mmCIF file of C-alpha atoms in Angstrom:
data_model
loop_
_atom_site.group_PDB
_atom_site.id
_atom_site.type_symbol
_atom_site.label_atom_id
_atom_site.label_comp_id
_atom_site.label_asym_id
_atom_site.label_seq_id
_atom_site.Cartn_x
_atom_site.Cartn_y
_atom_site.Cartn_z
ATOM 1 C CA UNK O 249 -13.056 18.942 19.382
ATOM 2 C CA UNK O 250 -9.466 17.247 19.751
ATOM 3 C CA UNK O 251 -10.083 15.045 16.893
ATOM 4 C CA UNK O 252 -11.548 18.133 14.542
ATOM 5 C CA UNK O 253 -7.964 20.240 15.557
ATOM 6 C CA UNK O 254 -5.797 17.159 14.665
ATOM 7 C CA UNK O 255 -7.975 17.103 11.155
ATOM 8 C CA UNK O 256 -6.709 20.538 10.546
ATOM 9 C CA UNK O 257 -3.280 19.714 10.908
ATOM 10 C CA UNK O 258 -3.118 16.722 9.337
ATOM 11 C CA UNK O 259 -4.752 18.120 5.938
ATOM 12 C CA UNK O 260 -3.412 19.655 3.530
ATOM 13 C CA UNK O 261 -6.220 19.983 0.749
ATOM 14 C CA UNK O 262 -6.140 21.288 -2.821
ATOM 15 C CA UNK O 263 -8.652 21.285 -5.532
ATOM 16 C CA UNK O 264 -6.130 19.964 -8.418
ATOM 17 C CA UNK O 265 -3.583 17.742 -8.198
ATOM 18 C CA UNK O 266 -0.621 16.775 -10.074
ATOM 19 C CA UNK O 267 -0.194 12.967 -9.369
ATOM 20 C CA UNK O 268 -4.165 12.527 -10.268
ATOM 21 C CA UNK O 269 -5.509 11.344 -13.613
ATOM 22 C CA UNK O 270 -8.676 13.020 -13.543
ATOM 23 C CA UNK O 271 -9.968 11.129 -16.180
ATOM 24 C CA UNK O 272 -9.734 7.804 -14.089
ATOM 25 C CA UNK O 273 -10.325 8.568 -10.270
ATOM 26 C CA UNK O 274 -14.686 8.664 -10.220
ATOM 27 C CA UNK O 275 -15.477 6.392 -7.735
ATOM 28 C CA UNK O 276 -15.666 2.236 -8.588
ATOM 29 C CA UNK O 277 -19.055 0.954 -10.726
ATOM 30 C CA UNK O 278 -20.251 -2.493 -10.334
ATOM 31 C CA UNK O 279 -20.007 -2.956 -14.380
ATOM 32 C CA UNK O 280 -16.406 -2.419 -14.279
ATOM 33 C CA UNK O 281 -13.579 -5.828 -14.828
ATOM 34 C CA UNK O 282 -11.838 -5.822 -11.143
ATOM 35 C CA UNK O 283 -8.639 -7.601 -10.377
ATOM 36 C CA UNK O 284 -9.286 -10.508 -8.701
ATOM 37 C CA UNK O 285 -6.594 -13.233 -6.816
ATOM 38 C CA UNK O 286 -6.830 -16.160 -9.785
ATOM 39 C CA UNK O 287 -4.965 -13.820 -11.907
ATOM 40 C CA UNK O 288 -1.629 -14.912 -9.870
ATOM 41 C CA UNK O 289 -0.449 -17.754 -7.919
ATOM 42 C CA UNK O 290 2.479 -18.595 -5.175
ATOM 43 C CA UNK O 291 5.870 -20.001 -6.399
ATOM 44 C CA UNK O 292 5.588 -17.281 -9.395
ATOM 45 C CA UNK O 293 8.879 -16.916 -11.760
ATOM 46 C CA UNK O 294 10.565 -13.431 -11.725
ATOM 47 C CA UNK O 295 9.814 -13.825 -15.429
ATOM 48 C CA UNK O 296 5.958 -14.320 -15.114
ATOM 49 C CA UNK O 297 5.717 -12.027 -12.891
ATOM 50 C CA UNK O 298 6.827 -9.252 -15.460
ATOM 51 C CA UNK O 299 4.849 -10.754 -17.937
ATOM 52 C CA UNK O 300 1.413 -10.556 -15.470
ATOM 53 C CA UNK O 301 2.577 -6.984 -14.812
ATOM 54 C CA UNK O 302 1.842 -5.623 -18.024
ATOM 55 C CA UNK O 303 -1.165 -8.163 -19.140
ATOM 56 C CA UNK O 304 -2.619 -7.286 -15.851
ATOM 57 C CA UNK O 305 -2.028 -3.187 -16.967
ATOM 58 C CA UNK O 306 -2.580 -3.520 -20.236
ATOM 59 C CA UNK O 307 -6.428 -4.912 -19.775
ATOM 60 C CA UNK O 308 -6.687 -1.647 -17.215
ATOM 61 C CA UNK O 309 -7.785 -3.945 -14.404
ATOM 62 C CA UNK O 310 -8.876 -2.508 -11.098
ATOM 63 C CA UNK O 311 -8.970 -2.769 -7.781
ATOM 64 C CA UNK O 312 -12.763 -2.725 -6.238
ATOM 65 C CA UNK O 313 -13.156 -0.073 -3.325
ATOM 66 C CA UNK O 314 -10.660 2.126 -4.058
ATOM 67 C CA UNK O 315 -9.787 5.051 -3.944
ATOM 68 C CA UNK O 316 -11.493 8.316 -5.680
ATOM 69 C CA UNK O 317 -11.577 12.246 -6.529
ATOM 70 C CA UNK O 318 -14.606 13.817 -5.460
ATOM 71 C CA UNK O 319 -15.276 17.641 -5.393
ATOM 72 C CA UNK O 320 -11.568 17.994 -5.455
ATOM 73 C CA UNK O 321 -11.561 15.814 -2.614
ATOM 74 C CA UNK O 322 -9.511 12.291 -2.248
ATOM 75 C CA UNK O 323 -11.676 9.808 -0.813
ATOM 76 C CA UNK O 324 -11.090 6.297 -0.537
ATOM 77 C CA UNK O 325 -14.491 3.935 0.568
ATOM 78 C CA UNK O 326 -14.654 1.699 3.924
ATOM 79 C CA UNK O 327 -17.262 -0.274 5.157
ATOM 80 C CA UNK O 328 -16.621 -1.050 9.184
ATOM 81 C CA UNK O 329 -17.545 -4.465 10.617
ATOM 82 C CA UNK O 330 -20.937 -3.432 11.904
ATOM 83 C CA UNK O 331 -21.701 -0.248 10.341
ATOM 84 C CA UNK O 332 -22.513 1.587 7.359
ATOM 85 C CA UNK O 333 -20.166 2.346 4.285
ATOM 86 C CA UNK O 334 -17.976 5.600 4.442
ATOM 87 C CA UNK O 335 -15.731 7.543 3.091
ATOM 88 C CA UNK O 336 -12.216 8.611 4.122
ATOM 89 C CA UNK O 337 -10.692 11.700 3.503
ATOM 90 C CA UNK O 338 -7.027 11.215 2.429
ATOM 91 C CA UNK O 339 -4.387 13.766 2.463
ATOM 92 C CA UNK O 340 -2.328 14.942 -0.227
ATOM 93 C CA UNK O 341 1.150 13.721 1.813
ATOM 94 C CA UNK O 342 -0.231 10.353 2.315
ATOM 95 C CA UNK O 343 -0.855 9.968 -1.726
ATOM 96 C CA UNK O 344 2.548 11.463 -2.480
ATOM 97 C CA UNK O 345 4.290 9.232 -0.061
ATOM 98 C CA UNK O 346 2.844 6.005 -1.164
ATOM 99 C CA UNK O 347 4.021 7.410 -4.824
ATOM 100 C CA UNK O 348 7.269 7.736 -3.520
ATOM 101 C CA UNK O 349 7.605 4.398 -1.846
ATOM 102 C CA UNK O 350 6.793 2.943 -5.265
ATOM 103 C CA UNK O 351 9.059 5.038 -7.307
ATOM 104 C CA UNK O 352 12.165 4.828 -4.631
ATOM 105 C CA UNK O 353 11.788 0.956 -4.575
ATOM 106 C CA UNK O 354 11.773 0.842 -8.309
ATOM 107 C CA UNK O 355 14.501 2.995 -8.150
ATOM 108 C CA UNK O 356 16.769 0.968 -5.780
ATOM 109 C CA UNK O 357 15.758 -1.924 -7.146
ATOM 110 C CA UNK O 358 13.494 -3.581 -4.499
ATOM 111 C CA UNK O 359 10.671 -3.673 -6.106
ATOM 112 C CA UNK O 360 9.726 -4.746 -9.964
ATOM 113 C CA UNK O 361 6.118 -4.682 -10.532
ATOM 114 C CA UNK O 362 3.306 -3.310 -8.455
ATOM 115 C CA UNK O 363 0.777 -6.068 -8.331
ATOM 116 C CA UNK O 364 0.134 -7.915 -5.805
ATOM 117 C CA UNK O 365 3.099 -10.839 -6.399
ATOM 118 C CA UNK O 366 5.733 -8.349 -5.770
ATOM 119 C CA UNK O 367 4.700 -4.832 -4.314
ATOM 120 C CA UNK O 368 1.009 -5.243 -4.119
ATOM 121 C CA UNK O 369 0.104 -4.739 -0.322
ATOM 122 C CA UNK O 370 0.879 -3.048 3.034
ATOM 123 C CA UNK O 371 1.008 -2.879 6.942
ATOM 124 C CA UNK O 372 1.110 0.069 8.780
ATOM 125 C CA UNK O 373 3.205 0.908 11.740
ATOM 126 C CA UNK O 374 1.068 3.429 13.839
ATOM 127 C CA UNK O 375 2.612 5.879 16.451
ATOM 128 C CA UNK O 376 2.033 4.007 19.837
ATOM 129 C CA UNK O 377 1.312 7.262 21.626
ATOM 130 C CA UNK O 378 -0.874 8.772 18.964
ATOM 131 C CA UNK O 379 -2.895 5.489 18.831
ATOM 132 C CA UNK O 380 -3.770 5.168 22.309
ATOM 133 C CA UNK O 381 -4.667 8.871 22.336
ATOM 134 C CA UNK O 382 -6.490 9.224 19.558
ATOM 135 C CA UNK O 383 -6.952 5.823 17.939
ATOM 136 C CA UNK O 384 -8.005 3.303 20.282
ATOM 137 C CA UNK O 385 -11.201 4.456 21.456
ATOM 138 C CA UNK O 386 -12.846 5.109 18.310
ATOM 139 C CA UNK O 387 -15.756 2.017 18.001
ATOM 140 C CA UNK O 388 -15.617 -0.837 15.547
ATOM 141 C CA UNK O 389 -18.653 0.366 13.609
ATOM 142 C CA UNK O 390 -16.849 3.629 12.885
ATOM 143 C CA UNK O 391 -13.737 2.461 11.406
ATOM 144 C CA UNK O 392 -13.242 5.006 8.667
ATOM 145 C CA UNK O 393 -12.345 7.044 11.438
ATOM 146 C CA UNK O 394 -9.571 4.796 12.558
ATOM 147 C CA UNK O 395 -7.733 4.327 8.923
ATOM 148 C CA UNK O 396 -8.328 8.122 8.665
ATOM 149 C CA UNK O 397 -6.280 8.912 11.082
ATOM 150 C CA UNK O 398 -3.732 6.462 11.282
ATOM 151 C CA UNK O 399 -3.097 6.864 7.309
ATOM 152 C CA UNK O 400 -2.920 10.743 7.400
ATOM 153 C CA UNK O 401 -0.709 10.741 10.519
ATOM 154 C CA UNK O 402 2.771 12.291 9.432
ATOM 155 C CA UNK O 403 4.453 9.455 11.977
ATOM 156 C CA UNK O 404 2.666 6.383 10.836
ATOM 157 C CA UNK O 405 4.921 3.959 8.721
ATOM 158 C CA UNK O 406 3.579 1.762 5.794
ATOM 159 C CA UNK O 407 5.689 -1.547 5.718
ATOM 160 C CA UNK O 408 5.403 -3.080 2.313
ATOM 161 C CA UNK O 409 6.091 -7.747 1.799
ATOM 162 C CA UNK O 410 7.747 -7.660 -1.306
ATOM 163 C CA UNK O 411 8.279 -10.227 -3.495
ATOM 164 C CA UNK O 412 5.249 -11.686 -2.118
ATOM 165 C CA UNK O 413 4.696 -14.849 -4.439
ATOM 166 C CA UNK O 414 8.131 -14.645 -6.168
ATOM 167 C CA UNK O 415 9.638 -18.268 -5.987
ATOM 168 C CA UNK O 416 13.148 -18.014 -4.300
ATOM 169 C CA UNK O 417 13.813 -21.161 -2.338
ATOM 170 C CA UNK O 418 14.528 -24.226 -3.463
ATOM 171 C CA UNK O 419 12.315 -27.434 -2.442
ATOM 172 C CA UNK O 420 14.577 -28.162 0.939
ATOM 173 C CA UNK O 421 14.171 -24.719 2.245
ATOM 174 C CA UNK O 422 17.211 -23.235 1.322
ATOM 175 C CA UNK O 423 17.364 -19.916 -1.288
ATOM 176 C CA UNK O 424 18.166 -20.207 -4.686
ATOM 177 C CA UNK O 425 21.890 -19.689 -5.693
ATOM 178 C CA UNK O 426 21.127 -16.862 -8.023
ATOM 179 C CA UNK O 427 22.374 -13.249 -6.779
ATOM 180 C CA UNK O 428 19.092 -11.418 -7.927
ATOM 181 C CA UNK O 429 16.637 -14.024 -6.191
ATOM 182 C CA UNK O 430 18.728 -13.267 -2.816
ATOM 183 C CA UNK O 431 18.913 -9.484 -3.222
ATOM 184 C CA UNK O 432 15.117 -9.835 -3.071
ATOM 185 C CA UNK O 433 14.905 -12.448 -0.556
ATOM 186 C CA UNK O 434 16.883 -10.301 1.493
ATOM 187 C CA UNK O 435 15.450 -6.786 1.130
ATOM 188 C CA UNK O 436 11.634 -7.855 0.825
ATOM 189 C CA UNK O 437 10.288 -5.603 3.718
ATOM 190 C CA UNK O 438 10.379 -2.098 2.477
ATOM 191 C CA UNK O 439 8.698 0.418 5.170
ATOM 192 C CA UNK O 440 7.935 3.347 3.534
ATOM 193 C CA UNK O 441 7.496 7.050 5.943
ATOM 194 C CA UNK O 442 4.953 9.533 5.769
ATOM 195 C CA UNK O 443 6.487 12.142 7.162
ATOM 196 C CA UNK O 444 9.088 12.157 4.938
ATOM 197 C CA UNK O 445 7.261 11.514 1.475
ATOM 198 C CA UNK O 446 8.966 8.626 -0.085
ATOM 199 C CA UNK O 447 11.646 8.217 2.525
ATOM 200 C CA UNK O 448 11.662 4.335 2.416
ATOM 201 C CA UNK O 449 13.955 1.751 4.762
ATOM 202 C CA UNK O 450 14.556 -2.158 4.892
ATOM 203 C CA UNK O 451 13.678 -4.260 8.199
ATOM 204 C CA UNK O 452 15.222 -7.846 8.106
ATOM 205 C CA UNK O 453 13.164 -10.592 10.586
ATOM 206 C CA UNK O 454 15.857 -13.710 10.717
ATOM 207 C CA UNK O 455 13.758 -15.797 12.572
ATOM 208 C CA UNK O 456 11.387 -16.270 9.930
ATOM 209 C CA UNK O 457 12.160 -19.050 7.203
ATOM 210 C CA UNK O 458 10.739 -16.549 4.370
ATOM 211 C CA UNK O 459 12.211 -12.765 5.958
ATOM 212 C CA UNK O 460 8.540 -11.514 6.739
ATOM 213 C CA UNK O 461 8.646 -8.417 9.391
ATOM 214 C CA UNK O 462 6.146 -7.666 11.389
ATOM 215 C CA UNK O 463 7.928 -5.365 14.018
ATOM 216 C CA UNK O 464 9.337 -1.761 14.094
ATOM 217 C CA UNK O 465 11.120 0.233 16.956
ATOM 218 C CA UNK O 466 9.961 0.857 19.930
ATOM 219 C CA UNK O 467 6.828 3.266 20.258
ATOM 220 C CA UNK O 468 4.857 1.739 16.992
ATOM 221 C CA UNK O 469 2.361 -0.476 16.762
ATOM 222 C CA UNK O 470 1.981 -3.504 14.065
ATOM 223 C CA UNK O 471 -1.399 -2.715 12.243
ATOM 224 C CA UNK O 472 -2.046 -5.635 9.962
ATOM 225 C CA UNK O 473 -5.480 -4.561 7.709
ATOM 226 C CA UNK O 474 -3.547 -2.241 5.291
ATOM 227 C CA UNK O 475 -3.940 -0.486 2.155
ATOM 228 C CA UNK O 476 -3.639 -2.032 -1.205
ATOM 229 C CA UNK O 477 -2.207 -1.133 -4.728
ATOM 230 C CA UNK O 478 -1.827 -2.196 -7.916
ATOM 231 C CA UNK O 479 -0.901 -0.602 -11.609
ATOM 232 C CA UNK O 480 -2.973 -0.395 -14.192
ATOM 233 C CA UNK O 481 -3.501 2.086 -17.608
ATOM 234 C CA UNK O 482 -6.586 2.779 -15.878
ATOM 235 C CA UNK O 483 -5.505 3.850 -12.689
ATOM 236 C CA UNK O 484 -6.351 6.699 -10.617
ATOM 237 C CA UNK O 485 -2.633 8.044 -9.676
ATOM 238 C CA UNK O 486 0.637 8.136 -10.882
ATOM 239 C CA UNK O 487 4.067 7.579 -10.728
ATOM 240 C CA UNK O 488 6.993 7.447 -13.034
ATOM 241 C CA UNK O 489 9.776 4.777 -13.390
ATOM 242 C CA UNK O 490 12.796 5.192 -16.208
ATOM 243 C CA UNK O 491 11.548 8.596 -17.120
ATOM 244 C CA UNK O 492 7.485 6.654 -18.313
ATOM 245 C CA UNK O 493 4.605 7.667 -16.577
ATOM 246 C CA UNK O 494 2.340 4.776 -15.012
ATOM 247 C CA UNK O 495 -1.100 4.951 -13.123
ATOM 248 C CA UNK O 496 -1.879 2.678 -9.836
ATOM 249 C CA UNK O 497 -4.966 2.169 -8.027
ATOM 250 C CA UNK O 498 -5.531 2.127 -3.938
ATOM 251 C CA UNK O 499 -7.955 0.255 -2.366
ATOM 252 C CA UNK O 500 -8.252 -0.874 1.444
ATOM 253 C CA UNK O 501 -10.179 -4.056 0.023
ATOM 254 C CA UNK O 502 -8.235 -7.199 -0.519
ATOM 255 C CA UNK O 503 -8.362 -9.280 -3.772
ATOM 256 C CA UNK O 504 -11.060 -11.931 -4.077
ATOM 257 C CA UNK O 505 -11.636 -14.969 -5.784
#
């Protein structure tokens, strides 16, 4: 009963939406050319990078597992450790903050492609409290449950590695003298709110030779396994940078060979 009355408040359904291209968002078929990790390496140029960008858009690659409109419903597939695959129900405030995260970064400048070398994957920072109340508990096999609450949860934060195989440091360790590598280096862990759709904020870890965060303020727990995205013509949502419309996929699977 507790977890039915936080479904109700957490949801906020509608049968159309406006970030969804309807066209695009049936659910993934095996047939179908999926991204996969050889299309990038590490040590990446910011100039390849924007070239793989739109090659990687422009052949409407997708992600496998993701995300999907069904019955007016957004969906998005799981398969727990242990148990059978299911589906989780997504709200409309966690799609229209993760569209805001991208198109504020873009915006500001801390992002410059979404694929998987620069804005491709997340974390999530769950409410402490809320986890051990509602989160915690909930068995392995049934996972979907977990990532369907923690991603729906207005206080959960999504914390975003940028530049993730962008090369910025030079052989002995140190960063590149160029002003735009070091603007990156520096503001490469976006964490985006859901609460506040597309609210977005900068951590800085200096105790880690390449800046990577992996703590929040007190009362939030690090959650590694997060969500994925990446553009493509073919993709299910959409956001718009410089006044253009683009489409991105979501998927909680991780690139493979």
């Amino acid at each position: 009963m507790r977890l039915f009355l936080l479904s109700l408040a957490i949801f906020g359904m509608s049968s159309t939406y406006a970030f969804v291209n309807e066209a695009n968002c049936a659910a993934a078929t095996p047939n179908e050319d999926h991204l996969r990790s050889s299309e990038f390496s590490w040590g990446m140029s910011r100039e390849d990078i924007q070239k793989k960008q739109i090659e990687v858009y422009e052949k409407g690659l997708r992600l496998r597992e993701r995300a999907f409109v069904e019955d007016g419903k957004i969906y998005l597939p799981f398969k727990p450790f242990g148990g059978e695959e299911q589906k989780i129900l997504l709200s409309e405030r966690f799609i229209k903050s993760v569209i805001g995260h991208i198109e504020n970064g873009l915006k500001r400048n801390y992002v410059e492609a979404i694929i998987f070398p620069d804005m491709g994957h997340s974390h999530l920072f769950v409410d402490e409290e809320f986890y051990n109340k509602f989160v915690k508990d909930i068995p392995v096999k049934e996972g979907h449950k977990r990532y369907e609450l923690m991603l729906n949860h207005p206080e959960t934060r999504f914390l975003y590695h940028t530049a993730e195989q962008l090369a910025m440091k030079n052989e002995d360790g140190t960063i590149k003298d160029d002003r735009h590598l070091q603007w990156r280096f520096f503001t490469r862990n976006l964490v985006g709110h859901n609460k506040n759709q597309g609210k977005i904020e900068l951590l800085h870890q200096e105790d880690h030779n390449y800046n990577t965060a992996r703590s929040y303020d007190k009362g939030f727990r690090y959650w590694g396994a997060g969500f994925n995205i990446s553009a493509t013509k073919n993709g299910c949502f959409s956001y718009k940078h410089n006044g253009q419309t683009y489409y991105f996929d979501l998927s909680l699977k991780d690139l493979e060979p």
